[in-house]
Short mmCIF file of C-alpha atoms in Angstrom, two decimals:
data_model
loop_
_atom_site.label_atom_id
_atom_site.label_comp_id
_atom_site.label_asym_id
_atom_site.label_seq_id
_atom_site.Cartn_x
_atom_site.Cartn_y
_atom_site.Cartn_z
CA MET A 486 29.56 -62.74 -11.92
CA LYS A 487 29.78 -59.25 -10.46
CA LYS A 488 26.96 -58.19 -8.28
CA PRO A 489 24.88 -55.17 -9.72
CA ILE A 490 25.47 -51.70 -8.12
CA LEU A 491 22.00 -51.42 -6.23
CA ASN A 492 22.12 -47.68 -6.01
CA HIS A 493 22.97 -47.11 -9.63
CA PHE A 494 20.71 -46.19 -12.64
CA TYR A 495 21.83 -48.30 -15.56
CA ASN A 496 22.12 -46.91 -19.08
CA TYR A 497 21.65 -49.18 -22.10
CA ALA A 498 25.38 -49.99 -22.56
CA GLU A 499 25.80 -50.87 -19.02
CA ILE A 500 22.90 -53.25 -19.26
CA CYS A 501 24.23 -54.90 -22.21
CA ASP A 502 27.57 -55.29 -20.66
CA PHE A 503 25.98 -56.78 -17.40
CA LEU A 504 23.95 -59.27 -19.25
CA LYS A 505 26.74 -60.49 -21.57
CA SER A 506 28.99 -60.87 -18.58
CA ALA A 507 26.34 -62.94 -16.76
CA LEU A 508 26.04 -65.12 -19.89
CA ALA A 509 29.84 -65.79 -19.94
CA ASP A 510 29.75 -66.93 -16.29
CA HIS A 511 26.55 -68.88 -16.59
CA SER A 512 26.18 -70.16 -20.03
CA ASP A 513 25.15 -73.54 -18.86
CA VAL A 514 21.80 -72.33 -17.48
CA MET A 515 21.41 -68.86 -19.07
CA ARG A 516 20.25 -68.02 -22.63
CA LEU A 517 20.25 -64.31 -23.78
CA GLU A 518 18.23 -63.44 -26.99
CA SER A 519 16.94 -60.05 -28.39
CA LEU A 520 13.15 -60.25 -28.93
CA ALA A 521 12.93 -57.26 -31.06
CA LYS A 522 14.92 -54.17 -32.20
CA THR A 523 13.41 -50.81 -31.02
CA GLU A 524 12.86 -47.84 -33.29
CA GLY A 525 16.24 -46.56 -31.92
CA GLY A 526 18.01 -49.80 -32.92
CA ARG A 527 18.29 -51.10 -29.33
CA ASP A 528 17.70 -54.76 -28.38
CA ILE A 529 14.86 -55.73 -26.02
CA TRP A 530 16.76 -58.44 -24.21
CA CYS A 531 15.19 -61.53 -22.76
CA VAL A 532 17.05 -63.74 -20.32
CA THR A 533 16.04 -67.27 -20.02
CA LEU A 534 17.25 -69.44 -17.13
CA CYS A 535 16.72 -73.12 -17.00
CA ASN A 536 18.81 -76.09 -15.89
CA GLY A 537 18.26 -79.22 -18.00
CA GLY A 538 15.61 -79.96 -20.40
CA LYS A 539 13.69 -77.37 -22.64
CA PRO A 540 12.73 -74.06 -20.92
CA GLU A 541 9.23 -74.37 -22.41
CA ASP A 542 8.66 -77.74 -20.71
CA LYS A 543 9.04 -76.12 -17.27
CA PRO A 544 6.66 -73.64 -15.48
CA ALA A 545 8.12 -70.14 -15.91
CA PHE A 546 8.27 -67.26 -13.50
CA TYR A 547 8.50 -63.89 -15.28
CA VAL A 548 9.93 -60.54 -14.26
CA GLN A 549 10.30 -57.27 -16.18
CA GLY A 550 11.41 -53.78 -15.58
CA GLY A 551 12.11 -50.49 -17.32
CA ILE A 552 8.81 -49.88 -19.16
CA HIS A 553 8.79 -46.42 -17.74
CA ALA A 554 11.91 -44.43 -18.76
CA GLN A 555 12.18 -42.44 -15.64
CA GLU A 556 11.97 -45.45 -13.44
CA GLY A 557 15.45 -46.89 -13.83
CA MET A 558 15.58 -48.87 -10.51
CA GLY A 559 13.15 -51.26 -12.00
CA ILE A 560 15.98 -52.28 -14.21
CA THR A 561 18.39 -52.36 -11.42
CA CYS A 562 15.94 -54.54 -9.48
CA SER A 563 15.55 -56.96 -12.52
CA LEU A 564 19.34 -57.31 -12.79
CA ASN A 565 19.67 -58.03 -9.08
CA PHE A 566 17.01 -60.85 -9.32
CA LEU A 567 19.09 -62.40 -12.14
CA TYR A 568 22.19 -62.14 -10.00
CA THR A 569 20.39 -63.64 -6.99
CA VAL A 570 19.08 -66.58 -8.99
CA LEU A 571 22.28 -67.38 -10.71
CA GLU A 572 24.72 -67.03 -7.78
CA GLU A 573 22.51 -67.99 -4.80
CA HIS A 574 19.47 -70.04 -6.00
CA ARG A 575 20.50 -72.02 -9.05
CA GLU A 576 18.76 -75.00 -7.60
CA MET A 577 15.31 -73.41 -8.45
CA LEU A 578 16.13 -73.83 -12.14
CA ASP A 579 15.91 -77.69 -11.89
CA GLN A 580 12.01 -77.35 -11.68
CA LEU A 581 11.35 -73.93 -12.90
CA THR A 582 12.23 -71.56 -15.83
CA VAL A 583 12.77 -67.93 -15.11
CA TYR A 584 12.25 -65.28 -17.83
CA ILE A 585 13.78 -61.85 -17.05
CA LEU A 586 13.20 -58.85 -19.38
CA PRO A 587 15.24 -56.22 -17.47
CA CYS A 588 14.56 -53.38 -19.76
CA VAL A 589 11.64 -53.53 -22.12
CA ASN A 590 11.87 -49.89 -23.00
CA PRO A 591 15.59 -49.43 -23.77
CA ASP A 592 15.28 -46.24 -26.02
CA GLY A 593 13.17 -44.28 -23.45
CA SER A 594 15.25 -45.60 -20.52
CA ASP A 595 18.52 -44.71 -22.21
CA LEU A 596 17.39 -41.23 -23.26
CA CYS A 597 16.10 -40.45 -19.78
CA VAL A 598 19.39 -41.83 -17.94
CA THR A 599 21.70 -40.04 -20.33
CA THR A 600 20.10 -36.72 -21.01
CA GLY A 601 17.71 -36.36 -18.00
CA VAL A 602 14.82 -35.41 -20.33
CA GLN A 603 11.28 -35.79 -18.92
CA VAL A 604 9.72 -38.83 -20.73
CA ARG A 605 7.34 -41.38 -19.43
CA SER A 606 7.88 -44.01 -22.00
CA LYS A 607 8.44 -42.57 -25.44
CA LEU A 608 8.37 -39.02 -26.93
CA GLU A 609 6.22 -39.13 -30.17
CA ARG A 610 6.29 -36.07 -32.43
CA VAL A 611 2.88 -34.40 -33.12
CA PRO A 612 3.37 -32.77 -36.72
CA GLY A 613 1.91 -29.32 -37.57
CA LEU A 614 1.59 -27.81 -34.11
CA SER A 615 2.24 -24.11 -33.87
CA ASN A 616 4.93 -22.97 -31.31
CA ALA A 617 5.79 -26.62 -30.63
CA VAL A 618 8.89 -27.19 -28.35
CA ILE A 619 10.93 -30.22 -29.53
CA PRO A 620 13.44 -31.49 -26.87
CA GLN A 621 17.01 -30.74 -27.69
CA ASP A 622 20.22 -29.97 -25.96
CA LEU A 623 20.81 -26.37 -26.64
CA ASP A 624 23.75 -25.48 -24.53
CA GLY A 625 25.94 -28.50 -25.35
CA ASP A 626 26.13 -29.98 -21.77
CA GLY A 627 24.66 -33.32 -22.78
CA LYS A 628 21.48 -32.79 -20.89
CA ILE A 629 17.88 -31.85 -21.85
CA LEU A 630 16.60 -30.01 -18.86
CA PHE A 631 14.23 -26.97 -18.76
CA MET A 632 14.03 -23.40 -20.16
CA ARG A 633 12.66 -20.64 -18.12
CA TRP A 634 12.14 -16.83 -18.52
CA GLU A 635 10.52 -14.34 -16.28
CA ASP A 636 6.81 -13.81 -16.70
CA PRO A 637 4.55 -11.87 -14.25
CA ASN A 638 1.69 -14.38 -15.21
CA GLY A 639 4.01 -17.41 -14.86
CA TYR A 640 3.03 -20.27 -12.79
CA TYR A 641 6.44 -20.94 -11.10
CA VAL A 642 8.65 -19.50 -8.45
CA ASP A 643 12.31 -20.23 -7.50
CA LEU A 644 12.90 -20.56 -3.85
CA PRO A 645 16.46 -21.01 -2.64
CA GLU A 646 15.61 -23.96 -0.33
CA CYS A 647 14.28 -25.95 -3.37
CA GLY A 648 17.62 -26.30 -4.98
CA ASN A 649 16.97 -24.84 -8.52
CA MET A 650 13.72 -26.72 -8.82
CA LEU A 651 10.89 -24.30 -9.52
CA VAL A 652 7.72 -24.97 -7.51
CA HIS A 653 4.16 -23.70 -8.26
CA ARG A 654 3.38 -20.20 -7.19
CA ARG A 655 1.02 -19.51 -4.39
CA ALA A 656 -1.30 -16.58 -3.55
CA GLY A 657 0.73 -14.08 -1.80
CA ASP A 658 4.20 -14.96 -3.33
CA LYS A 659 6.25 -11.91 -4.26
CA GLY A 660 8.10 -13.25 -7.29
CA PRO A 661 9.86 -13.04 -9.53
CA PHE A 662 7.62 -15.50 -11.45
CA TYR A 663 8.57 -17.82 -14.26
CA SER A 664 7.15 -19.67 -17.26
CA MET A 665 8.97 -22.94 -17.83
CA ILE A 666 9.10 -25.69 -20.59
CA THR A 667 11.50 -28.38 -21.73
CA GLU A 668 14.66 -27.30 -23.18
CA GLY A 669 14.65 -27.32 -26.97
CA ILE A 670 13.94 -25.67 -30.29
CA VAL A 671 10.47 -24.24 -31.33
CA GLU A 672 8.87 -25.46 -34.57
CA ASN A 673 6.32 -23.31 -36.44
CA TYR A 674 6.90 -20.32 -34.03
CA ASP A 675 4.69 -17.43 -34.44
CA GLY A 676 5.23 -15.59 -31.08
CA GLY A 677 2.28 -17.41 -29.48
CA GLN A 678 1.89 -19.66 -26.47
CA LEU A 679 4.53 -22.39 -26.35
CA GLN A 680 3.35 -26.10 -26.21
CA TRP A 681 4.88 -29.43 -26.16
CA GLY A 682 5.45 -30.79 -29.74
CA TYR A 683 5.19 -34.46 -28.76
CA ARG A 684 2.95 -36.87 -26.94
CA ASP A 685 4.64 -38.43 -23.79
CA LEU A 686 3.28 -41.92 -24.45
CA ASP A 687 2.79 -44.56 -21.71
CA PHE A 688 3.59 -48.13 -22.75
CA ASN A 689 1.74 -49.33 -19.72
CA ARG A 690 -1.45 -48.10 -21.14
CA GLN A 691 -1.11 -50.01 -24.44
CA TYR A 692 -1.96 -53.48 -23.52
CA GLY A 693 -4.71 -55.28 -25.30
CA VAL A 694 -7.35 -55.32 -22.71
CA GLY A 695 -9.17 -52.28 -21.33
CA TRP A 696 -7.26 -50.00 -23.80
CA LYS A 697 -9.19 -46.76 -24.62
CA ASN A 698 -8.35 -43.83 -26.84
CA ASN A 699 -6.35 -41.46 -24.55
CA PRO A 700 -3.50 -38.94 -25.42
CA ASN A 701 -0.84 -41.18 -23.87
CA GLY A 702 -2.15 -44.64 -24.77
CA GLY A 703 -0.93 -44.70 -28.40
CA ASP A 704 -3.25 -44.97 -31.36
CA PHE A 705 -4.32 -48.56 -30.72
CA PRO A 706 -3.25 -51.28 -28.39
CA GLY A 707 0.25 -52.47 -28.96
CA ASN A 708 0.86 -49.49 -31.14
CA HIS A 709 4.62 -49.63 -30.42
CA ILE A 710 7.17 -52.36 -30.60
CA GLU A 711 7.78 -52.48 -26.94
CA PRO A 712 4.42 -53.30 -25.46
CA ARG A 713 3.60 -55.36 -28.70
CA THR A 714 6.81 -57.52 -28.02
CA ILE A 715 5.75 -58.04 -24.43
CA MET A 716 2.22 -59.25 -25.33
CA LYS A 717 3.48 -61.57 -28.01
CA PHE A 718 6.07 -63.21 -25.67
CA MET A 719 3.58 -63.59 -22.81
CA SER A 720 0.80 -65.07 -25.03
CA SER A 721 3.34 -67.44 -26.86
CA HIS A 722 4.78 -68.84 -23.71
CA PRO A 723 1.90 -70.71 -22.05
CA ASN A 724 4.42 -72.05 -19.42
CA ILE A 725 4.34 -68.58 -17.65
CA TYR A 726 2.41 -68.95 -14.37
CA MET A 727 3.28 -65.72 -12.53
CA ILE A 728 4.36 -62.11 -13.66
CA MET A 729 6.07 -59.39 -11.59
CA ASP A 730 6.31 -55.91 -13.28
CA VAL A 731 8.77 -53.63 -11.44
CA HIS A 732 8.43 -49.69 -11.44
CA CYS A 733 9.59 -46.73 -9.38
CA GLY A 734 6.43 -44.93 -8.31
CA THR A 735 5.20 -44.31 -4.85
CA ARG A 736 6.26 -47.32 -2.90
CA ALA A 737 3.41 -50.01 -3.06
CA LEU A 738 2.68 -53.47 -4.18
CA ILE A 739 -0.38 -52.70 -6.49
CA TYR A 740 -2.72 -55.64 -6.95
CA ALA A 741 -6.01 -56.29 -8.68
CA THR A 742 -9.39 -57.02 -6.92
CA PRO A 743 -11.30 -59.09 -9.49
CA SER A 744 -14.91 -60.04 -8.87
CA ASN A 745 -13.97 -63.87 -8.60
CA ILE A 746 -13.40 -64.19 -4.70
CA GLN A 747 -10.78 -67.01 -5.14
CA ASP A 748 -8.84 -64.89 -7.53
CA ALA A 749 -9.08 -61.72 -5.38
CA ARG A 750 -7.82 -63.79 -2.31
CA LEU A 751 -4.74 -64.91 -4.38
CA PHE A 752 -3.79 -61.27 -5.27
CA ARG A 753 -4.40 -60.24 -1.63
CA LYS A 754 -2.01 -63.03 -0.57
CA LEU A 755 0.66 -61.99 -3.05
CA ALA A 756 0.33 -58.46 -1.79
CA LEU A 757 0.44 -59.12 1.89
CA MET A 758 3.40 -61.56 1.31
CA CYS A 759 5.34 -58.64 -0.30
CA GLN A 760 4.29 -56.31 2.55
CA ASP A 761 5.47 -58.60 5.31
CA MET A 762 8.70 -59.46 3.54
CA THR A 763 9.82 -55.96 2.32
CA GLY A 764 7.70 -53.33 4.04
CA ILE A 765 6.25 -52.28 0.69
CA GLU A 766 2.53 -51.30 1.37
CA ALA A 767 -0.17 -53.29 -0.37
CA ILE A 768 -2.48 -51.11 -2.29
CA THR A 769 -5.27 -52.04 -4.74
CA ASP A 770 -5.02 -50.71 -8.36
CA ASP A 771 -8.28 -48.71 -7.63
CA ASP A 772 -6.61 -46.82 -4.75
CA TYR A 773 -3.17 -46.41 -6.14
CA ALA A 774 -2.25 -42.79 -6.70
CA ARG A 775 -5.66 -41.74 -5.52
CA PRO A 776 -5.71 -38.56 -3.35
CA GLU A 777 -7.99 -38.46 -0.34
CA GLY A 778 -11.62 -37.81 -1.44
CA TYR A 779 -10.93 -38.58 -5.16
CA PRO A 780 -12.85 -41.37 -7.21
CA PRO A 781 -11.13 -44.69 -7.77
CA SER A 782 -8.34 -44.67 -10.13
CA ASN A 783 -9.07 -45.78 -13.71
CA LEU A 784 -5.70 -47.13 -14.96
CA ARG A 785 -7.06 -49.00 -17.97
CA GLY A 786 -5.01 -50.75 -20.79
CA HIS A 787 -2.23 -51.68 -18.25
CA ILE A 788 -0.45 -54.97 -17.70
CA ASP A 789 -2.68 -56.29 -14.81
CA ASP A 790 -5.93 -56.23 -17.01
CA TYR A 791 -4.15 -57.76 -19.86
CA THR A 792 -2.51 -60.65 -17.98
CA TYR A 793 -5.65 -61.34 -16.03
CA GLU A 794 -8.27 -61.29 -18.57
CA ALA A 795 -6.56 -62.31 -21.80
CA LEU A 796 -3.90 -64.70 -20.34
CA GLY A 797 -5.23 -65.90 -17.02
CA ILE A 798 -1.88 -65.29 -15.32
CA PRO A 799 -1.63 -63.53 -11.94
CA ALA A 800 0.53 -60.40 -12.10
CA VAL A 801 1.46 -57.70 -9.56
CA THR A 802 3.09 -54.33 -9.99
CA VAL A 803 6.05 -53.65 -7.59
CA GLU A 804 6.65 -49.85 -7.01
CA LEU A 805 9.90 -49.31 -5.50
CA GLY A 806 9.45 -45.81 -4.06
CA ASN A 807 10.14 -42.06 -4.60
CA GLY A 808 11.70 -39.10 -2.69
CA TYR A 809 8.68 -38.89 -0.35
CA ASN A 810 9.02 -42.44 0.73
CA SER A 811 12.80 -41.59 1.26
CA LEU A 812 11.64 -38.98 3.79
CA GLY A 813 9.79 -41.57 5.56
CA MET A 814 6.28 -40.69 4.39
CA PRO A 815 3.74 -43.64 4.18
CA SER A 816 2.54 -44.21 0.62
CA ARG A 817 -1.10 -43.27 1.02
CA GLU A 818 0.07 -39.94 2.47
CA VAL A 819 2.29 -39.40 -0.68
CA PHE A 820 -0.93 -39.34 -2.82
CA ASN A 821 -1.77 -35.99 -1.17
CA ALA A 822 1.78 -34.65 -1.33
CA ASP A 823 0.99 -32.04 -3.91
CA LEU A 824 -0.79 -30.03 -1.19
CA TYR A 825 2.79 -29.49 0.49
CA GLU A 826 4.91 -29.28 -2.64
CA ARG A 827 7.37 -26.65 -1.60
CA GLU A 828 7.80 -27.86 2.03
CA LEU A 829 8.49 -31.41 1.06
CA MET A 830 10.60 -30.47 -1.90
CA SER A 831 12.96 -28.44 0.49
CA GLN A 832 13.28 -31.61 2.64
CA ILE A 833 14.04 -33.77 -0.32
CA VAL A 834 16.66 -31.27 -1.66
CA ALA A 835 18.32 -31.27 1.84
CA MET A 836 18.31 -34.98 2.11
CA HIS A 837 20.16 -35.35 -1.14
CA ALA A 838 22.50 -32.42 -0.36
CA ALA A 839 23.49 -34.23 2.85
CA LYS A 840 24.86 -37.06 0.67
CA GLY A 841 26.51 -34.81 -1.92
CA ARG A 842 23.85 -35.15 -4.51
CA THR A 843 21.83 -32.60 -6.51
CA LEU A 844 18.56 -33.04 -8.28
CA ALA A 845 18.74 -30.08 -10.46
CA GLN A 846 21.32 -28.00 -12.42
CA PRO A 847 21.91 -24.33 -11.74
CA TRP A 848 20.23 -21.91 -14.13
CA ARG A 849 22.48 -20.54 -16.98
CA LYS A 850 21.73 -17.71 -19.42
CA VAL A 851 21.52 -18.94 -23.01
CA LYS A 852 20.62 -17.23 -26.32
CA HIS A 853 17.86 -19.23 -27.78
CA PRO A 854 17.52 -19.14 -31.59
CA GLN A 855 13.82 -18.18 -31.41
CA LEU A 856 13.15 -16.97 -28.07
CA GLY A 857 16.12 -14.77 -27.38
CA GLU A 858 17.59 -14.87 -23.87
CA VAL A 859 16.28 -17.74 -21.52
CA GLU A 860 17.88 -19.61 -18.70
CA ILE A 861 18.46 -23.33 -18.94
CA GLY A 862 18.80 -25.66 -15.98
CA GLY A 863 16.46 -27.16 -13.41
CA ARG A 864 15.44 -30.69 -12.64
CA ASP A 865 17.14 -33.84 -14.09
CA PHE A 866 14.38 -36.52 -14.50
CA HIS A 867 16.53 -39.59 -14.64
CA ASN A 868 16.28 -40.03 -10.84
CA ALA A 869 12.80 -41.41 -10.94
CA TYR A 870 10.86 -39.29 -8.52
CA PHE A 871 13.63 -37.81 -6.26
CA MET A 872 14.26 -41.24 -4.50
CA ASP A 873 17.29 -41.75 -2.36
CA PRO A 874 19.08 -44.46 -4.50
CA ASP A 875 20.70 -45.81 -1.23
CA ASP A 876 17.16 -46.98 -0.23
CA MET A 877 17.81 -49.72 -2.78
CA LEU A 878 20.75 -51.09 -0.88
CA GLU A 879 18.37 -52.71 1.69
CA LEU A 880 15.13 -52.95 -0.39
CA LEU A 881 16.25 -54.70 -3.60
CA PRO A 882 17.58 -57.93 -1.77
CA LYS A 883 14.20 -58.08 0.01
CA VAL A 884 12.38 -57.66 -3.22
CA ALA A 885 14.41 -60.47 -4.72
CA ASP A 886 13.52 -62.62 -1.78
CA TYR A 887 9.93 -61.83 -2.19
CA PHE A 888 10.14 -63.00 -5.95
CA LEU A 889 11.90 -66.15 -4.89
CA GLU A 890 8.99 -66.90 -2.36
CA ALA A 891 6.37 -66.06 -4.80
CA SER A 892 7.85 -68.41 -7.43
CA LYS A 893 7.19 -71.17 -4.91
CA LEU A 894 3.36 -70.80 -5.65
CA VAL A 895 3.64 -72.80 -8.82
CA PRO A 896 1.17 -75.83 -9.33
CA VAL A 897 3.20 -79.11 -8.75
CA LEU A 898 1.87 -82.46 -10.12
CA GLU A 899 3.00 -85.47 -8.29
CA PHE A 900 1.98 -89.09 -8.56
CA THR A 901 0.47 -90.54 -5.28
CA ASN A 902 0.94 -94.11 -6.74
CA VAL A 903 1.55 -95.89 -9.96
CA THR A 904 0.88 -99.58 -10.11
CA CYS A 905 1.00 -102.35 -12.79
CA GLU A 906 -1.16 -105.32 -12.29
CA HIS A 907 -0.79 -108.55 -14.34
CA MET A 908 -4.22 -109.36 -15.77
CA GLY A 909 -3.19 -112.81 -17.57
CA GLY A 910 -1.07 -113.51 -20.63
CA ASP A 911 0.56 -110.34 -21.91
CA VAL A 912 -2.19 -108.00 -20.57
CA TYR A 913 -1.58 -105.66 -17.76
CA ARG A 914 -3.42 -102.76 -16.12
CA VAL A 915 -1.47 -99.62 -15.17
CA ARG A 916 -3.22 -97.31 -12.76
CA ALA A 917 -1.87 -93.84 -11.70
CA GLY A 918 -3.09 -91.38 -9.04
CA ILE A 919 -2.05 -87.77 -9.34
CA ILE A 920 -2.29 -84.79 -6.89
CA ASN A 921 -1.70 -81.28 -7.30
CA ASN A 922 0.67 -80.54 -4.44
CA GLY A 923 1.18 -76.88 -5.25
CA GLN A 924 -0.51 -73.75 -3.90
CA LEU A 925 -2.24 -72.68 -7.23
CA ASN A 926 -4.89 -74.32 -9.36
CA THR A 927 -3.19 -75.62 -12.44
CA ASN A 928 -5.23 -73.15 -14.53
CA LEU A 929 -4.09 -70.43 -11.95
CA LEU A 930 -7.17 -68.28 -11.89
CA TYR A 931 -10.80 -68.97 -11.86
CA GLY A 932 -12.41 -65.78 -13.28
CA ALA A 933 -10.32 -65.41 -16.42
CA THR A 934 -12.04 -66.23 -19.68
CA GLY A 935 -9.65 -65.24 -22.52
CA TYR A 936 -8.50 -67.59 -25.04
CA HIS A 937 -5.01 -68.11 -23.63
CA ALA A 938 -6.57 -68.48 -20.13
CA VAL A 939 -8.50 -71.56 -20.85
CA ARG A 940 -6.82 -73.37 -23.64
CA ASP A 941 -4.78 -76.08 -21.74
CA SER A 942 -5.48 -79.35 -19.92
CA ILE A 943 -3.42 -81.74 -17.77
CA LYS A 944 -2.36 -84.60 -20.10
CA PHE A 945 -1.68 -88.19 -19.14
CA LYS A 946 0.53 -90.35 -21.26
CA LEU A 947 1.90 -93.93 -20.93
CA GLU A 948 5.08 -94.93 -22.64
CA GLY A 949 6.82 -98.29 -23.02
CA ALA A 950 3.81 -100.58 -23.70
CA ALA A 951 3.88 -102.90 -26.60
CA GLU A 952 0.23 -101.81 -27.25
CA ILE A 953 -2.37 -99.72 -25.39
CA LEU A 954 -5.66 -101.38 -25.52
CA ASN A 955 -7.81 -98.44 -24.34
CA GLU A 956 -9.96 -96.81 -26.95
CA LYS A 957 -8.36 -93.45 -25.59
CA LYS A 958 -4.57 -93.69 -25.57
CA THR A 959 -4.13 -90.62 -23.49
CA PHE A 960 -6.20 -88.87 -20.82
CA SER A 961 -6.85 -85.15 -19.99
CA VAL A 962 -8.13 -83.29 -17.11
CA LYS A 963 -9.07 -79.73 -17.33
CA SER A 964 -7.63 -78.54 -14.01
CA LEU A 965 -6.80 -79.51 -10.50
CA ASP A 966 -7.24 -77.29 -7.36
CA PRO A 967 -4.46 -77.51 -4.76
CA LEU A 968 -4.38 -80.83 -3.13
CA ALA A 969 -7.04 -82.14 -5.49
CA THR A 970 -6.50 -85.72 -6.94
CA THR A 971 -7.63 -87.71 -9.93
CA ASP A 972 -6.78 -91.28 -11.27
CA VAL A 973 -6.29 -92.67 -14.79
CA GLU A 974 -5.76 -96.25 -16.00
CA TRP A 975 -4.64 -98.14 -19.15
CA PHE A 976 -4.93 -101.75 -20.26
CA ILE A 977 -1.95 -102.60 -22.17
CA ARG A 978 0.10 -105.43 -23.81
CA ALA A 979 3.65 -105.82 -22.39
CA ASN A 980 6.16 -108.38 -21.32
CA ALA A 981 7.37 -109.10 -17.77
CA GLY A 982 10.23 -106.82 -16.96
CA ASP A 983 9.13 -104.04 -19.36
CA GLU A 984 9.61 -100.54 -17.93
CA LEU A 985 6.44 -98.46 -18.24
CA THR A 986 6.63 -94.63 -17.82
CA VAL A 987 3.57 -92.62 -16.82
CA LYS A 988 3.84 -88.82 -17.35
CA ALA A 989 1.44 -85.94 -16.32
CA THR A 990 2.20 -82.65 -18.01
CA PHE A 991 0.79 -79.18 -17.93
CA PRO A 992 2.61 -76.10 -19.17
CA LYS A 993 2.20 -74.05 -16.02
CA ALA A 994 3.02 -76.98 -13.62
CA VAL A 995 5.93 -78.92 -12.38
CA ASN A 996 5.35 -81.97 -14.24
CA ALA A 997 5.36 -85.70 -12.90
CA VAL A 998 7.17 -88.61 -14.38
CA GLN A 999 7.24 -92.12 -12.76
CA THR A 1000 8.32 -95.49 -14.04
CA VAL A 1001 6.93 -98.92 -13.06
CA VAL A 1002 8.01 -102.50 -14.04
CA ALA A 1003 5.59 -104.95 -15.41
CA PRO A 1004 5.68 -107.91 -12.89
#
């Protein structure tokens, strides 16, 4: 299969073509299915990778990208991990299942990549607003950019060094000054102040734990098909043991700090592992995007809360970076970048210009059907947050290596011994000792209490006996810590030479199977 273009933002058609090409080359280990159709009629694709056996019978490592429309490199990162597994590390599929949802928000992502419109996840109309701007391509260039007009009270100024991207005015600026809003038509226009005619929804605020009523979080948890599909998939696949959610904000590995010390140490381990392998800074979810001196962030209703509290699955968020990171700015300094908007923007524009790229279109005069003469142009939002896409040529292979290393933290059940002792006549005793030889507790986390987090136990089963004499035919153990052991035994009826198979199974662990012959 072809390697993905690492410095490219994929549109929906390109994503489909890439996935179908991968399937054609690796149909023996890859399954491609649509989990749902979006409101726009696009498929939310799920890739399942597994070599031999049923995917649900193996512990599963889960990766998703593209929940935020402007963060297309999360999609590219997911496609690159798919390529890395299939072309370079197929052996991991003998023990593990890998689920990849490369673009969980295909409507928003495709809209952003193809038109450049500003959208977080989904634009939802708000009916009945006066002077409501509805995004639309007015000048026929295929883009939905910005409209501006001169206004002595406007908040923006156009500086030549900022490359057609308006910046906020400062005291002492001489002007001209501008007002600016998304390119589009105006509904219910009465000559008053223009306002956006939609909510810019954030699907990463619609998960079913910690949701609260906010303008961008939808009307209720799982309000839209995209986050609802993710929650349904995760909760219906108890074999998932780790989750990686890829974004394109300020470069960071965002991790939770739960009150349970053992869980907090695991998240810290995942964060520092990423920092060591990729250079991506480890930052807690309370500190992420927090300018100096501000209170802790309050990002409720997002994936980390849901996976921890409801599912009991460790999840981290990988933020691939932005234009400020491309300039070499450490991520914690980026959180204060608004203080130096125009100075930094001029550097970002120069950085891209040196590579023949532009971040904004020239301003062109257009006759607006309601507003009269305006100018259309300015920033194209599809390039995340001004990042240099060439950064991904070096970073994405490192992130794929981090995913591979994190996948090795899976619980592993192994038999330390299996014996069959003849007790007389046709009666035998089978004993089995088991160890968790992985780096995680079989239940993964200790502080999670949700239904899906606590419903499973390790099950022990004996096959091949003519009759099991124990009152209990199978045994179960709630959980095993790393390197913890337990023993089980059966009294059975069998014949000399019979093959007896002992199995230890748990959805989130590599399972153990061993055969012994009755003496």
